[in-house]
C-alpha positions as MATLAB code, in Angstrom:
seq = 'XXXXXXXXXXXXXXXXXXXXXXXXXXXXXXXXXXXXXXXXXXXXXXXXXXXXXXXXXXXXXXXXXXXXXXXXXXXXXXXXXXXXXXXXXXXXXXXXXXXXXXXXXXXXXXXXXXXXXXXXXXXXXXXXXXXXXXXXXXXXXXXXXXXXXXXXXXXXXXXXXXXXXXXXXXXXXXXXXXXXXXXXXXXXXXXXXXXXXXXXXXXXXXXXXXXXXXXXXXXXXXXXXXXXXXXXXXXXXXXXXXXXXXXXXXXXXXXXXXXXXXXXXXXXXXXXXXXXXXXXXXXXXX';
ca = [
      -5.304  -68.188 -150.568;
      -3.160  -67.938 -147.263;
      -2.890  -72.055 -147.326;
      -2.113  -72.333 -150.912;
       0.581  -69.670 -150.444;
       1.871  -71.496 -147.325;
       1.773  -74.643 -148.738;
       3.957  -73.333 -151.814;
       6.844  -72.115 -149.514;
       6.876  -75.441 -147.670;
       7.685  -76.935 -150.846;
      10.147  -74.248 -152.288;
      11.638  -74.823 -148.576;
      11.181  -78.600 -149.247;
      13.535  -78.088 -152.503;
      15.886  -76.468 -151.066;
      16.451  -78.923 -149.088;
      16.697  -81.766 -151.593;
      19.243  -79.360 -153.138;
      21.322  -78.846 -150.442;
      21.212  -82.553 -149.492;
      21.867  -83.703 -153.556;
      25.304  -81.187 -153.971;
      26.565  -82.072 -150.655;
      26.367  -86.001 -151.535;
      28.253  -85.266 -155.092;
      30.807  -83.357 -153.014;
      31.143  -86.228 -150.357;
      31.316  -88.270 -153.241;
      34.226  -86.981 -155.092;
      35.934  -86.640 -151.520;
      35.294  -90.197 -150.617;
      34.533  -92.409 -153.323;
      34.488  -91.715 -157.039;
      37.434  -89.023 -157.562;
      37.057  -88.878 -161.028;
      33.869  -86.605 -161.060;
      35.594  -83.326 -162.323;
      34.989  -79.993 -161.180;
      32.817  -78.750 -164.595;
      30.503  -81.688 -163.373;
      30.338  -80.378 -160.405;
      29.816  -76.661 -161.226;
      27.070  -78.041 -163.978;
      25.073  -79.452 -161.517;
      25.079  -76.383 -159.141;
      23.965  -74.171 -161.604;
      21.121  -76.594 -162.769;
      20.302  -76.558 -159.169;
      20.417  -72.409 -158.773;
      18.292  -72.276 -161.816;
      15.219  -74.380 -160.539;
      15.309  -73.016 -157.532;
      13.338  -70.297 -156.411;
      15.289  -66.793 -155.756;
      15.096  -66.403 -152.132;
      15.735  -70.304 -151.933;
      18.365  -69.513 -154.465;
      19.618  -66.844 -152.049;
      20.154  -69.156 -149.307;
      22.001  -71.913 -151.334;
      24.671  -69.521 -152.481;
      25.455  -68.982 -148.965;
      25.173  -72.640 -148.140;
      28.310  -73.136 -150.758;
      30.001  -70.138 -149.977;
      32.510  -72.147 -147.624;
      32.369  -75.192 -149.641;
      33.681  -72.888 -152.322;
      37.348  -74.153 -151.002;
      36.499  -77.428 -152.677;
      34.736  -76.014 -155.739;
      36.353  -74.323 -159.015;
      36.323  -70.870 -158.181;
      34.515  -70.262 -161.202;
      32.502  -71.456 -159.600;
      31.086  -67.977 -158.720;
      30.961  -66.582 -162.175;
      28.428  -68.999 -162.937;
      26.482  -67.818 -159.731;
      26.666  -64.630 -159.865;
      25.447  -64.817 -163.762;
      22.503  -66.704 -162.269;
      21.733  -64.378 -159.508;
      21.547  -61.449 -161.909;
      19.041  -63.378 -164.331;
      16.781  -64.163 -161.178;
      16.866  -60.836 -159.045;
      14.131  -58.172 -159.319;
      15.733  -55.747 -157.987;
      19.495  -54.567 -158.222;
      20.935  -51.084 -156.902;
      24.245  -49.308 -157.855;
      25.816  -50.916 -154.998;
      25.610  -54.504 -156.290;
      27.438  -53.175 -159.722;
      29.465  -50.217 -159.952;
      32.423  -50.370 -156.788;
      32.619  -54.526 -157.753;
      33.133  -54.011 -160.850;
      35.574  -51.197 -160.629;
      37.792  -53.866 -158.662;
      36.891  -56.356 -161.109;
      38.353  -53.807 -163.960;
      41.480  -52.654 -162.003;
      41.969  -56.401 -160.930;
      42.642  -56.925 -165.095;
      44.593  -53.925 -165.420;
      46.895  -55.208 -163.065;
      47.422  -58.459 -164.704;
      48.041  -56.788 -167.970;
      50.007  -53.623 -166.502;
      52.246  -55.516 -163.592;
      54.739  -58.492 -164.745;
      53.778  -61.055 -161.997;
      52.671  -64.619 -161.742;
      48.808  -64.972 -161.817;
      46.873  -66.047 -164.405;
      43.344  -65.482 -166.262;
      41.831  -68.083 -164.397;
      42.721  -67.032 -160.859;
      41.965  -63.753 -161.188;
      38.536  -64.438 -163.113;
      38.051  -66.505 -160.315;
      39.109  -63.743 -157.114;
      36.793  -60.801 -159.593;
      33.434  -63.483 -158.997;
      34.254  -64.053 -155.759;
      33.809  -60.331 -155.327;
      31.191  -59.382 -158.082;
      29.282  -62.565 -155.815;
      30.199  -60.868 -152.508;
      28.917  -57.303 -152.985;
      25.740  -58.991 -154.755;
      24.923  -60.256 -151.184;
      25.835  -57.871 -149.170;
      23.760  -55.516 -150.601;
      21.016  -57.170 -151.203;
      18.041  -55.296 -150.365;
      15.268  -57.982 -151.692;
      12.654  -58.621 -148.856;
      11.945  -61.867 -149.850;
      15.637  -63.451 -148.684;
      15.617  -65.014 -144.981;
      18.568  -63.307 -143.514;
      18.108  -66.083 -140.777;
      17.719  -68.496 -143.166;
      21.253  -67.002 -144.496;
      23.432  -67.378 -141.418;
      21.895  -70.494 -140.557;
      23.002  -72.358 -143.838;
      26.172  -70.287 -144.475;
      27.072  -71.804 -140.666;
      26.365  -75.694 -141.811;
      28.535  -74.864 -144.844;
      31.418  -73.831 -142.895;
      31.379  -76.483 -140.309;
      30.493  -79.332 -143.030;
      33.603  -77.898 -144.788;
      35.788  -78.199 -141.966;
      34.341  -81.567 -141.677;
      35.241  -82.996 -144.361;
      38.824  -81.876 -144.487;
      39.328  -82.930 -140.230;
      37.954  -86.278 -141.795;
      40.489  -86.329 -144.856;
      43.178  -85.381 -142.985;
      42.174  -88.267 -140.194;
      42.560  -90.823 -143.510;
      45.774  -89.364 -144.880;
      47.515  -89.061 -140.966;
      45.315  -90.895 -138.465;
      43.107  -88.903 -136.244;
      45.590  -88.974 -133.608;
      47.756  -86.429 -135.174;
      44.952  -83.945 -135.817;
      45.714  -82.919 -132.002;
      49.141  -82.410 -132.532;
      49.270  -79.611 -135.096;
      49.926  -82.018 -138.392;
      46.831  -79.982 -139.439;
      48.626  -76.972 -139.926;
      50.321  -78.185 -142.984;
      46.781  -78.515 -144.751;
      46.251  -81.639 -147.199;
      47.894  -80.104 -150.757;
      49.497  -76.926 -151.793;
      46.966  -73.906 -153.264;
      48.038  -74.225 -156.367;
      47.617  -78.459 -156.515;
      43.933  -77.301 -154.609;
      43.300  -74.940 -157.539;
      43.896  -77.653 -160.098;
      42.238  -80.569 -158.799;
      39.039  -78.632 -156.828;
      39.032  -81.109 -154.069;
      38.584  -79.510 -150.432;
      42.009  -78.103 -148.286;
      42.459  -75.863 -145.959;
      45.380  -74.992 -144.012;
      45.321  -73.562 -140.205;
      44.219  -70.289 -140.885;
      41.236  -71.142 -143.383;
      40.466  -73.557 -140.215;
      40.302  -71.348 -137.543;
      38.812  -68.299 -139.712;
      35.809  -70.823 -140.746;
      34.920  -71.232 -137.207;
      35.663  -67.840 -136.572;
      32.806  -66.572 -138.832;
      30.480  -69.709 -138.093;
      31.072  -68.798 -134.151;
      29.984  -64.783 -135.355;
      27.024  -65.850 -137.850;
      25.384  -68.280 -134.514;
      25.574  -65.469 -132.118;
      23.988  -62.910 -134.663;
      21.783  -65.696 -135.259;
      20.690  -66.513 -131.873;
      21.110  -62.878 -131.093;
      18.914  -61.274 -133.443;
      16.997  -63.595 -135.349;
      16.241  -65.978 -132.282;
      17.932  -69.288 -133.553;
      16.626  -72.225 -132.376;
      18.412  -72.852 -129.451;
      19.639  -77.258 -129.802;
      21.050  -75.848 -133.393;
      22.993  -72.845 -131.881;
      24.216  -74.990 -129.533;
      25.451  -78.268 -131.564;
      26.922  -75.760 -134.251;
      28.780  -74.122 -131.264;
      30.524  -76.665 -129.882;
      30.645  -78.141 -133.300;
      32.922  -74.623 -135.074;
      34.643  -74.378 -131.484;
      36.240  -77.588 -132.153;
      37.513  -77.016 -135.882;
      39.094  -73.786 -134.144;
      40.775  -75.737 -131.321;
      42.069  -78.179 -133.831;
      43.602  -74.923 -136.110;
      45.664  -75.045 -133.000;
      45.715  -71.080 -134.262;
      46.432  -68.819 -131.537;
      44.928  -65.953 -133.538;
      41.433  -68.101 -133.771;
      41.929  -67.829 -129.676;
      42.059  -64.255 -129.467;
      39.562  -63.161 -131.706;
      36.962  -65.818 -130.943;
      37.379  -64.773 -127.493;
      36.844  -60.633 -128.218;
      33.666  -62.273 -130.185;
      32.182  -63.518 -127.144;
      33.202  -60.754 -125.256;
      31.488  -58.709 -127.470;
      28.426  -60.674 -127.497;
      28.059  -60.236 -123.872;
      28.335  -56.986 -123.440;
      25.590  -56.309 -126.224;
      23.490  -58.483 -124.252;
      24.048  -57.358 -121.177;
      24.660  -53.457 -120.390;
      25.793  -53.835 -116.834;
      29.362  -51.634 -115.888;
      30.500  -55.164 -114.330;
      30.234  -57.197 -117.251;
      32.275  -55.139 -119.283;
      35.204  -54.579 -117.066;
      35.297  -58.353 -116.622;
      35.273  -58.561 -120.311;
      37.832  -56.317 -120.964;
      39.818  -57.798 -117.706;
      39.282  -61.358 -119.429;
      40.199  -60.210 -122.821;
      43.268  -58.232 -121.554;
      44.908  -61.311 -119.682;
      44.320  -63.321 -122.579;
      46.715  -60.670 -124.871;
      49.296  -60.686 -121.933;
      49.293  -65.049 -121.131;
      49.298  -65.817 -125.296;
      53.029  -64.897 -127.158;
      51.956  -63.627 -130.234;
];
């Protein structure tokens, strides 16, 4: 019994990966090659993908396209968190009522305020959240919380990837070091239209922000493997230096600093932290 069971989460793990590996090559595909795959297509195939897959493996491919979500319809998530529902044995109070109290005052806004928006957007902002406290609340044992972070951390880097590597084709990689990046690839609203991946500065340097957070809770807590916490390292600490966000600077930095300390308990360390940390806020204008 214990090698049939083992040998059955090897190949749910197995399909995961062919998953993961299949969506990211339609993405890269519409990026790169064939633009006229439209973003039903590509929502269509992500939900055939949810539905074969197993729920915890399920689990861990929502958070895989989490951050790829900036090149995805963002309904996207309506269609995932419909599918999460149908799959999960267990749901608590949490992972319904507050979500969809925002959802409801979200749509009492649009009909009560006179302001631009539309049906769309904010269908698309209410999954994003329904989707959000789902996860976070989650209190299934069968979900690899390491499995998680690891996978939401590849999504956030192979997002940043791929729009470092459009913006090198569009601008030359020479100007990705002096701050053309900033300006992102298309406005939001162009973004929202077409579903093709942009992100400005910010989205940047806040990807590697929580990619940098997820490896040290990672390696932290759930003993990462040490040559993948360190390639995705250096690999998010470059999308942030790129941001050229002096925000991304600061906080990455009070990350680390935090990091230390709860590793090491020590009345030096954390007046060296705090003395690091406070010349950082007095050298960078903000």
């Amino acid at each position: 019994m214990p090698n049939s069971i083992d040998y059955r989460h090897n190949t749910d793990d197995r399909n995961l990966l062919i998953s993961i590996i299949l969506f990211l090559g339609i993405l890269l595909a519409r990026e790169f090659v064939v633009s006229f795959i439209s973003g039903p297509l590509v929502v269509g195939f992500m939900a055939v993908l949810m539905l074969i897959l197993p729920y915890k493996q399920c689990i861990s491919f929502v958070f895989f396209i989490l951050p790829l979500t900036c090149g995805i319809p963002g309904y996207s998530m309506l269609a995932t968190y419909i599918i999460l529902i149908l799959k999960s044995k267990i749901i608590n109070g949490w992972q319904l009522i507050p979500p969809l109290c925002i959802v409801l005052l979200e749509f009492w806004h649009l009909s009560g305020y006179e302001f631009e928006s539309s049906l769309v957007a904010v269908l698309s902002f209410s999954s994003f959240i329904l989707v959000f406290y789902f996860l976070v609340f989650n209190k299934d044992n069968r979900v690899s919380k390491l499995d998680c972070i690891k996978l939401y951390t590849i999504g956030a880097i192979l997002a940043s990837v791929i729009v470092i590597l459009k913006m090198g084709t569009l601008y030359g990689f020479e100007e990705l070091f002096l701050g053309t990046l900033r300006s992102g690839i298309r406005s939001n609203a162009e973004q929202q239209l077409v579903g093709q991946f942009d992100l400005n500065a910010n989205s940047m340097a806040f990807y590697s922000i929580t990619a940098l957070s997820c490896l040290m809770v990672g390696r932290r807590t759930y003993s990462m493997n040490r040559a993948v916490y360190l390639l995705s390292m250096v690999l998010s600490i470059v999308v942030g230096i790129i941001s050229f966000s002096r925000t991304w600077i600061l906080v990455s930095v009070l990350a680390f600093i935090l990091y230390i300390i709860s590793k090491h308990n020590k009345i030096q360390t954390i007046l060296f932290s705090i003395l690091i940390m406070g010349g950082l806020l007095y050298a960078i204008p903000m």
